[in-house]
GROMACS .gro file of C-alpha atoms in nm:
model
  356
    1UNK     CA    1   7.144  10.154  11.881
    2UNK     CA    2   7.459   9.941  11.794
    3UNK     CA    3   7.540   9.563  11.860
    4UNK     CA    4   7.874   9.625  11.883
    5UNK     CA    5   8.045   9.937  11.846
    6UNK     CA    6   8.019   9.947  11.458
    7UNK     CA    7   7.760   9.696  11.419
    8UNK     CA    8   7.411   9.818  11.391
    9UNK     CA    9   7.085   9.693  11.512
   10UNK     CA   10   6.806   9.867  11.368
   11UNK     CA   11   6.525  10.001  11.592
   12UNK     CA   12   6.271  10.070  11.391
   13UNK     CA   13   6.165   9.712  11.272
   14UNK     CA   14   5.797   9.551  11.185
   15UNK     CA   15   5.713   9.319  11.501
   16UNK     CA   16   5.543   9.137  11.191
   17UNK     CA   17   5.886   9.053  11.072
   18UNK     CA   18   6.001   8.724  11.122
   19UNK     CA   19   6.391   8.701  11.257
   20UNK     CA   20   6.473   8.419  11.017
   21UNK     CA   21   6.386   8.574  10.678
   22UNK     CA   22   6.674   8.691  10.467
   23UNK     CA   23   6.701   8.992  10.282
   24UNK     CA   24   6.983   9.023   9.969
   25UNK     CA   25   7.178   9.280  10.187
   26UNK     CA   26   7.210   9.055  10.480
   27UNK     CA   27   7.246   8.741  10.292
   28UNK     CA   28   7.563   8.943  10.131
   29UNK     CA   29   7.719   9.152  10.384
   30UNK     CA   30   7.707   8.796  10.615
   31UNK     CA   31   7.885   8.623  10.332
   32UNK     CA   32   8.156   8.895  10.320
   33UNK     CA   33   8.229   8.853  10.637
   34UNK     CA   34   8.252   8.471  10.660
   35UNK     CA   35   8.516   8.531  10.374
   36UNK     CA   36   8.666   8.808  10.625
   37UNK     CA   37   8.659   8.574  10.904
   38UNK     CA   38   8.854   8.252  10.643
   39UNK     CA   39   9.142   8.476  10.521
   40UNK     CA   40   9.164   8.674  10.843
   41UNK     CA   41   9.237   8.347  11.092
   42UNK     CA   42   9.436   8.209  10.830
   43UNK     CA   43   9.681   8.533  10.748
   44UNK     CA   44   9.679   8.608  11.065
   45UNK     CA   45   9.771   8.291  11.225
   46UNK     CA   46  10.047   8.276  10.941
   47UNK     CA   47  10.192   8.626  11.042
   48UNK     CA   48  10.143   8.538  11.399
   49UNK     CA   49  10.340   8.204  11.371
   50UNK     CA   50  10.578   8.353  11.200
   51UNK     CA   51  10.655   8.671  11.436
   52UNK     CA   52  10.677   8.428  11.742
   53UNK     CA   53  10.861   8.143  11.647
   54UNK     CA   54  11.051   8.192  11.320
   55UNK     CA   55  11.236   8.549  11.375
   56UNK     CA   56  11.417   8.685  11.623
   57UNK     CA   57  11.294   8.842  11.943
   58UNK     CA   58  11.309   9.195  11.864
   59UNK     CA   59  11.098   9.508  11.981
   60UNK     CA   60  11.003   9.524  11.636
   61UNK     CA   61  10.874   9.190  11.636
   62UNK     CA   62  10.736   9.219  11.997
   63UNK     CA   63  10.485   9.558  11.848
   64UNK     CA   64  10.376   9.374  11.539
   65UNK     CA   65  10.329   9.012  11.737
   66UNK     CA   66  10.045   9.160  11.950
   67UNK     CA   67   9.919   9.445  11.680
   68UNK     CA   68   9.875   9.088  11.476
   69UNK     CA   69   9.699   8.896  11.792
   70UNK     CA   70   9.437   9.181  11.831
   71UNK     CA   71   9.347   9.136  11.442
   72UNK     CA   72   9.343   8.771  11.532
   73UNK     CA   73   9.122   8.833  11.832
   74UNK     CA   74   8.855   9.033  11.606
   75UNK     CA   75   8.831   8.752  11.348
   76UNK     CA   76   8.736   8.528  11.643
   77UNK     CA   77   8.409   8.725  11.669
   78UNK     CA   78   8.324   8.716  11.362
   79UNK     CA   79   8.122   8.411  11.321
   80UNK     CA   80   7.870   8.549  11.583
   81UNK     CA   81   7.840   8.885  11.349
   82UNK     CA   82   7.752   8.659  11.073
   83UNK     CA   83   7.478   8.471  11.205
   84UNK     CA   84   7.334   8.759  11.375
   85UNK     CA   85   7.303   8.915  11.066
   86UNK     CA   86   7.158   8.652  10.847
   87UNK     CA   87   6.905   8.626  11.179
   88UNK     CA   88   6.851   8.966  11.013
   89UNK     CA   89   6.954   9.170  11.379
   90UNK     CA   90   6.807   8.929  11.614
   91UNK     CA   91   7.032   8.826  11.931
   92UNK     CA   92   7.003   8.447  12.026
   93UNK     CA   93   7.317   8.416  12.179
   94UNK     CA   94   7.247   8.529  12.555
   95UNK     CA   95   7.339   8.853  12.770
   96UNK     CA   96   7.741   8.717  12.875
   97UNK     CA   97   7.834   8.703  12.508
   98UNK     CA   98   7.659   9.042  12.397
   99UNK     CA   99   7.863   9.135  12.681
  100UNK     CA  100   8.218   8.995  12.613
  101UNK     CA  101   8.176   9.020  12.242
  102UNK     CA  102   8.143   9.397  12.226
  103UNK     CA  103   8.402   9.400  12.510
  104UNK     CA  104   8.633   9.216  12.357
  105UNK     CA  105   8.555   9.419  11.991
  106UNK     CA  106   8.649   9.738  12.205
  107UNK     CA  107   8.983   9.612  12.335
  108UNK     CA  108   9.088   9.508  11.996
  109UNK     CA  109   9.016   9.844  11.860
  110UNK     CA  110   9.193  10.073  12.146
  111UNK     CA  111   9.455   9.813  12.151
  112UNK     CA  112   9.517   9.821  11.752
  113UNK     CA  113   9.518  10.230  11.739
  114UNK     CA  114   9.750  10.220  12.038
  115UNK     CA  115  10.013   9.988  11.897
  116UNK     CA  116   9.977  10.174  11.618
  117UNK     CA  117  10.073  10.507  11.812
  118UNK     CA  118  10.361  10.350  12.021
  119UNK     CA  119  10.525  10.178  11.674
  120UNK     CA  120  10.507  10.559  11.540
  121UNK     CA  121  10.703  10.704  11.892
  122UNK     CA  122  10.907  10.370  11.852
  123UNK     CA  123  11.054  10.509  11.456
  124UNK     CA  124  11.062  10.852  11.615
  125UNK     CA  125  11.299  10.819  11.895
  126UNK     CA  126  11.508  10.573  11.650
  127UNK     CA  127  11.592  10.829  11.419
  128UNK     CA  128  11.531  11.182  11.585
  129UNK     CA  129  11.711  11.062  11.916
  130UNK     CA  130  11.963  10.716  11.824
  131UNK     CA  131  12.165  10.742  12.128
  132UNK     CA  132  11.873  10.787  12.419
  133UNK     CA  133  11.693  10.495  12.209
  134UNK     CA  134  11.978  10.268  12.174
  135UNK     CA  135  12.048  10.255  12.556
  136UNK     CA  136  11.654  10.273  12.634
  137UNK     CA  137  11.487  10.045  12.386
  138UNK     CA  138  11.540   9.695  12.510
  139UNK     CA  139  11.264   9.405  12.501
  140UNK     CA  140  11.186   9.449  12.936
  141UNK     CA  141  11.086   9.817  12.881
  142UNK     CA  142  10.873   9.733  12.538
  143UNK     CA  143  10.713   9.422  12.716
  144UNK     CA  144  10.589   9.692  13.013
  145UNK     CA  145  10.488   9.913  12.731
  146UNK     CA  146  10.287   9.625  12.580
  147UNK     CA  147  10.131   9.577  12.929
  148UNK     CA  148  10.017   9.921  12.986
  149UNK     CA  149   9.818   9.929  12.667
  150UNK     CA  150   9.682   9.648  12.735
  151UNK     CA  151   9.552   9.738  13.026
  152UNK     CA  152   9.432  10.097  12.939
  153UNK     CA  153   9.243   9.918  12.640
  154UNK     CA  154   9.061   9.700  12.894
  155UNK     CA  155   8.964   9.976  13.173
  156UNK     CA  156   8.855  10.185  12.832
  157UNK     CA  157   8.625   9.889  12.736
  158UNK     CA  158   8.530   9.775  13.094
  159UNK     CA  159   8.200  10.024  12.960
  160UNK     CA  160   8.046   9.748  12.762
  161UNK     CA  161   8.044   9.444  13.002
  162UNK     CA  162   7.846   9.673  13.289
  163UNK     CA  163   7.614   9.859  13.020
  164UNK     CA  164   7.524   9.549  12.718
  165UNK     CA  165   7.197   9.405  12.820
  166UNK     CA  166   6.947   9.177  12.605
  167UNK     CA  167   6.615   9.371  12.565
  168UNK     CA  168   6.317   9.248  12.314
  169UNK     CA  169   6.268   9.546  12.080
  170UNK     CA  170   5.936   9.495  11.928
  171UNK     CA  171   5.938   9.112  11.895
  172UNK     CA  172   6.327   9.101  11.822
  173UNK     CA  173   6.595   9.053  12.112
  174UNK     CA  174   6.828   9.335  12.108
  175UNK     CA  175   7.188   9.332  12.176
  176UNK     CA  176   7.174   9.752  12.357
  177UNK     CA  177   7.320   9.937  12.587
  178UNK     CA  178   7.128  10.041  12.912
  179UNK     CA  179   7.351  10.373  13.013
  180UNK     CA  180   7.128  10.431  13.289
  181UNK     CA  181   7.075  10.124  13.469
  182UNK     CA  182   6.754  10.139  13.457
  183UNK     CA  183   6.462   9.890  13.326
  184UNK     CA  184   6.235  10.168  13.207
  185UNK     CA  185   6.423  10.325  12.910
  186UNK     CA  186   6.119  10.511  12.771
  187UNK     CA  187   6.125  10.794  13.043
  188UNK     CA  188   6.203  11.160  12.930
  189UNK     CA  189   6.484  11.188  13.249
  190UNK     CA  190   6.642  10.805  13.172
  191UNK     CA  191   6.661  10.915  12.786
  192UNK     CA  192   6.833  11.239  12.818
  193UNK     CA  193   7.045  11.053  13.079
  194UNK     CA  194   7.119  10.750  12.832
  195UNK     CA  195   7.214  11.046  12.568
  196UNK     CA  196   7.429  11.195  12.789
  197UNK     CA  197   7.666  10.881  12.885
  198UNK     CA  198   7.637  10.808  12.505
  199UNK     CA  199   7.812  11.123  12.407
  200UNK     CA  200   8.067  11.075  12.693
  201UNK     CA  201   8.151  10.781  12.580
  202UNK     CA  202   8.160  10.854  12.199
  203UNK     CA  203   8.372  11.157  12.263
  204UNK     CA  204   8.611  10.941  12.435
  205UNK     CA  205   8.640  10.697  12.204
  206UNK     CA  206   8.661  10.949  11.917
  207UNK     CA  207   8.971  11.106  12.107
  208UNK     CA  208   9.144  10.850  12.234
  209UNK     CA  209   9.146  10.595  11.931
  210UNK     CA  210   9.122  10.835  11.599
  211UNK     CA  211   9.186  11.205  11.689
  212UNK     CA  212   9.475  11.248  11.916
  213UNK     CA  213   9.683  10.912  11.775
  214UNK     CA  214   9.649  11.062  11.428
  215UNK     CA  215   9.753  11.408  11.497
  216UNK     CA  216  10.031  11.203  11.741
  217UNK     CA  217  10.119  10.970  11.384
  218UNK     CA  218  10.126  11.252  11.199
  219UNK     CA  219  10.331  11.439  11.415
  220UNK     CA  220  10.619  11.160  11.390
  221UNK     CA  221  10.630  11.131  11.042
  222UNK     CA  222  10.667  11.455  10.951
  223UNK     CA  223  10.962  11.516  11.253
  224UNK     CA  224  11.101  11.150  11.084
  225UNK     CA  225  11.063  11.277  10.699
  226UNK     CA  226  11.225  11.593  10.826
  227UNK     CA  227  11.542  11.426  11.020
  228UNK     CA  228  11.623  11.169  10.767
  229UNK     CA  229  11.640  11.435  10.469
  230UNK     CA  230  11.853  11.682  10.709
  231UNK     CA  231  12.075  11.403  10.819
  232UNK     CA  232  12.107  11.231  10.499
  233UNK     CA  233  11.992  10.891  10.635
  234UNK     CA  234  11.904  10.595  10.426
  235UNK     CA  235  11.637  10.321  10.562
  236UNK     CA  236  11.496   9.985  10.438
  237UNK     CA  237  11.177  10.080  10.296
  238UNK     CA  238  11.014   9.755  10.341
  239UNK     CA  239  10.938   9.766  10.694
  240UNK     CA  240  10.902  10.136  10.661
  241UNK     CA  241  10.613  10.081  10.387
  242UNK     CA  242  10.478   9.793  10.661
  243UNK     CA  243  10.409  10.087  10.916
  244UNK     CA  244  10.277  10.302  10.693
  245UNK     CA  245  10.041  10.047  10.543
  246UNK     CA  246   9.910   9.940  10.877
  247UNK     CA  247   9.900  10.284  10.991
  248UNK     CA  248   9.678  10.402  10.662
  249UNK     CA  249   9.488  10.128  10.636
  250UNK     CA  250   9.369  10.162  10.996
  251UNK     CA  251   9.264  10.570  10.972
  252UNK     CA  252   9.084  10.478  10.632
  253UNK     CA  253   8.915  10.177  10.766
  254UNK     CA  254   8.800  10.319  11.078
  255UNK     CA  255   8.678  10.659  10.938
  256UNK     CA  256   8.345  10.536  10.852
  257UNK     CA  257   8.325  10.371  11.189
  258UNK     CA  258   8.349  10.727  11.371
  259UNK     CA  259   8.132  10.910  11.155
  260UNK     CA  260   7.877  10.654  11.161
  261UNK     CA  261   7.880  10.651  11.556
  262UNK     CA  262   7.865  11.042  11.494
  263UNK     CA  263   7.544  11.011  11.269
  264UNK     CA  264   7.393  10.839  11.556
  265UNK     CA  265   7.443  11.150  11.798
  266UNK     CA  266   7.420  11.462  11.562
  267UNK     CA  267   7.270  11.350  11.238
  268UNK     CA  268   6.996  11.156  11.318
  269UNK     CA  269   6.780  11.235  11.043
  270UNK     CA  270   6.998  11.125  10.816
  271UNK     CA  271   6.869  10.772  10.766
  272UNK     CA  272   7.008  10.712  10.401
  273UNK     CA  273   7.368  10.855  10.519
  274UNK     CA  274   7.361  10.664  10.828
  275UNK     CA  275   7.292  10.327  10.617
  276UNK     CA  276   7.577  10.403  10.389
  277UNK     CA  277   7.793  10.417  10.680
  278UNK     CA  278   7.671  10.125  10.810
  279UNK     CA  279   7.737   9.902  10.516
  280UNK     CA  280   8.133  10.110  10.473
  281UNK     CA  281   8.213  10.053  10.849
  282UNK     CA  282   8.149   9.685  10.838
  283UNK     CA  283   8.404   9.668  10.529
  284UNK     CA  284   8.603   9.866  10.656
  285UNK     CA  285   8.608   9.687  11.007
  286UNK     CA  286   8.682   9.359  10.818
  287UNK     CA  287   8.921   9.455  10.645
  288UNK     CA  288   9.143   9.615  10.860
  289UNK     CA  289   9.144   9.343  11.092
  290UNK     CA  290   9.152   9.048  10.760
  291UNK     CA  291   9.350   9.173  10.464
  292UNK     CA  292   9.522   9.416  10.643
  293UNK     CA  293   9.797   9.204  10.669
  294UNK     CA  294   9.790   9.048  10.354
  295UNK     CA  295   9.911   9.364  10.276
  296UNK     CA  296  10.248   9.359  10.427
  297UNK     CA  297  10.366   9.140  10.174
  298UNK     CA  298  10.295   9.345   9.845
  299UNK     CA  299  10.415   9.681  10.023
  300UNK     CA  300  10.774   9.804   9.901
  301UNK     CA  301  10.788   9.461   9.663
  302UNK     CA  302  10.755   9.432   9.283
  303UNK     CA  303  10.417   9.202   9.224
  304UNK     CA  304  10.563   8.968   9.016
  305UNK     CA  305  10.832   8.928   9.323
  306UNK     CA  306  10.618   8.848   9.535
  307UNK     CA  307  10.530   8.540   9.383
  308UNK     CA  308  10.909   8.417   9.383
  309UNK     CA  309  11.008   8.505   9.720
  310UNK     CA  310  10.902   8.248   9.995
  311UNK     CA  311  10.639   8.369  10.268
  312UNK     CA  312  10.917   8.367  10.564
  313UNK     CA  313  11.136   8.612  10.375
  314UNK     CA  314  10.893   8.859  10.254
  315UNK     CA  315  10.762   8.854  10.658
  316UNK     CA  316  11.107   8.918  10.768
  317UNK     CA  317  11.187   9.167  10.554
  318UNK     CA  318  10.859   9.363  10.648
  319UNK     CA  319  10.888   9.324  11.026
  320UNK     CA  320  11.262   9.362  11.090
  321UNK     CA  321  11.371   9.688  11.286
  322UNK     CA  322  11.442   9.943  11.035
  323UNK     CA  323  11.829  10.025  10.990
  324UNK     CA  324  11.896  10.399  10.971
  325UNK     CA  325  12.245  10.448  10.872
  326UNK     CA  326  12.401  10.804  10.712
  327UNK     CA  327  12.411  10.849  10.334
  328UNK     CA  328  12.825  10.812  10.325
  329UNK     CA  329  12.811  10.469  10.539
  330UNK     CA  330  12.542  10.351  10.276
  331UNK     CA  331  12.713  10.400   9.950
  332UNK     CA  332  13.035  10.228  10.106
  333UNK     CA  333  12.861   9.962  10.238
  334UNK     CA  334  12.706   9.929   9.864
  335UNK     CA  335  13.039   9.898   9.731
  336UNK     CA  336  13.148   9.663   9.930
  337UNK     CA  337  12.843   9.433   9.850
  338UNK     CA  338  12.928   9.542   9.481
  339UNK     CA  339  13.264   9.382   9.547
  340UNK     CA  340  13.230   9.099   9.718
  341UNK     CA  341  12.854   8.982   9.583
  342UNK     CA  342  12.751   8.755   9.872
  343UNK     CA  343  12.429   8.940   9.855
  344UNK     CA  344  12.172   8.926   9.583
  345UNK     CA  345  11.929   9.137   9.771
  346UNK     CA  346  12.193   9.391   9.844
  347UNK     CA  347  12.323   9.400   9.486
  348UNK     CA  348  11.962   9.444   9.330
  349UNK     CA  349  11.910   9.722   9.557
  350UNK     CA  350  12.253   9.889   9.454
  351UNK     CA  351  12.222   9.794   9.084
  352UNK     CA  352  12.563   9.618   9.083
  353UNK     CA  353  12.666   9.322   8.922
  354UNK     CA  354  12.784   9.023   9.175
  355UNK     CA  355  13.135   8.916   9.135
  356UNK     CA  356  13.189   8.577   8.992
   0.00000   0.00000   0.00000
């Protein structure tokens, strides 16, 4: 059984074993995330900051302001995932936060896939359809968008603050789900019914925030990659690279997380595989929702760059909309930047000389 979805409690544990001793693996993994949980709030905070009050109000801007708050919303958590596991897997913090802490772990993840998915349709209708999108995509619409995931990633998590209970698992409390309701969890009927609604549930979650957002991703990027080459349309790579990044970063991280949740249902024999997992989804989990965005700076830049280009710049280079213009409109408007020079970025880009 899990803590949180991606957080393992083991079940099998020696009643002789006191909660307070600390093993090398949970002395480490609880140090990797307190360093997850430092440069998470503080990037994220940054970006966040940044998004809301230094740029322009954008749709852009509005997708990437709350994909940033639900990172920020994880890293919030994870001080309770730390001392939980240095407490090596015992629960002392009470049924209402096992229940709004995996609650509030689920809506970050649905909401985070889902952003994910609507920036993708967002870049598709941009380039394969320009005219319905530039009459369409106004702020109003993308802030009822932005509603409506929000609430679908809240009835999809609702799950977790009716089934979390507290439950002392041979001399440990135990952060668990109780699928059935019931009190007496060791019955042959309540099992099969627990492993039922567990399935359900996993099979849900499986579809709605990795299968069907990939293949819908994918989709877009292709039909985008396609358009642009047809058309011969030019785009800023930076924020381009931004999606991308988030977008690969988030499959990658949250691989392990789905086939360790599968290991649980299908595999469970597999003990060694299953603790691999374990250990890969919690790195994974951390660092999707804490370096992720430290990422958005380097993508599209030159390293050394990087370091000479103030923070505000790089972020609103990375999380402007992207400008698709045609291939003949592009090299005139890099002449005229050749001519004029007002531009340094433009010039470096066009590998011109400014005029004096």
């Amino acid at each position: 059984m899990t803590l949180l979805p991606g957080y393992v409690s083991t079940p099998e544990v020696d009643a002789s074993h006191s909660p307070e001793k600390i093993t090398s693996v949970n002395l480490a993994t609880a140090l990797f995330i307190f360093v997850s949980l430092l440069v998470g709030t503080v990037s994220n905070s940054l970006f966040l900051w940044v998004l809301v009050v230094k740029m322009k109000k954008t749709v852009n801007t509005l997708w990437f302001s709350h994909l940033i708050f639900t990172y920020l919303l994880h890293c919030s958590s994870l001080p309770v995932f730390s001392v939980y596991i240095l407490l090596d897997f015992h629960w002392v913090f009470g049924t209402m936060l096992c229940k709004l802490i995996n609650s509030s772990f689920s809506v970050a993840m649905f909401t985070t896939v889902f952003l994910l998915t609507i920036i993708s349709l967002d870049r598709y209708l941009l380039i394969c359809h320009p005219v319905w999108s530039q009459h369409n995509r106004t702020i109003p619409r993308a802030w009822r968008v932005v509603a409506v995931v929000w609430l679908v990633s809240l009835i999809l998590s609702a799950p977790y603050l009716f089934f979390r209970e507290v439950r002392e698992v041979k001399g440990r409390m135990k952060c668990l789900n109780n699928y059935a309701f019931s009190s007496d969890w060791d019955g042959p009927e309540i099992q099969e019914l627990m492993d039922r609604v567990h399935l359900a549930l996993f099979v849900v979650r499986f579809l709605l925030a990795f299968l069907l957002p990939l293949l819908i991703i994918t989709g877009c990027h292709c039909r985008m990659g396609w358009e642009m080459k047809k058309k011969r349309l030019v785009r800023n790579s930076k924020p381009f690279r931004v999606l991308v990044a988030a977008v690969v970063s988030f499959f990658i991280c949250w691989l392990p997380y789905h086939l360790y949740h599968s290991s649980l249902t299908y595999w469970e024999s597999f003990s060694f595989t299953q603790q691999v997992l374990q250990v890969t989804m919690v790195i994974g989990e951390c660092f999707n929702f804490c370096f992720t965005p430290i990422l958005y700076l380097f993508v599209g830049e030159k390293f050394q760059q990087v370091f000479k280009t103030s923070l505000l710049s790089l972020l609103k280079r990375g999380f402007m909309d992207i400008p698709i213009i045609p291939m003949n409109n592009a090299n005139e408007e890099s002449h005229q930047t050749c001519s004029t020079g007002s531009l340094k970025v433009k010039v470096a880009q066009t590998n011109c000389l400014p005029s004096p």
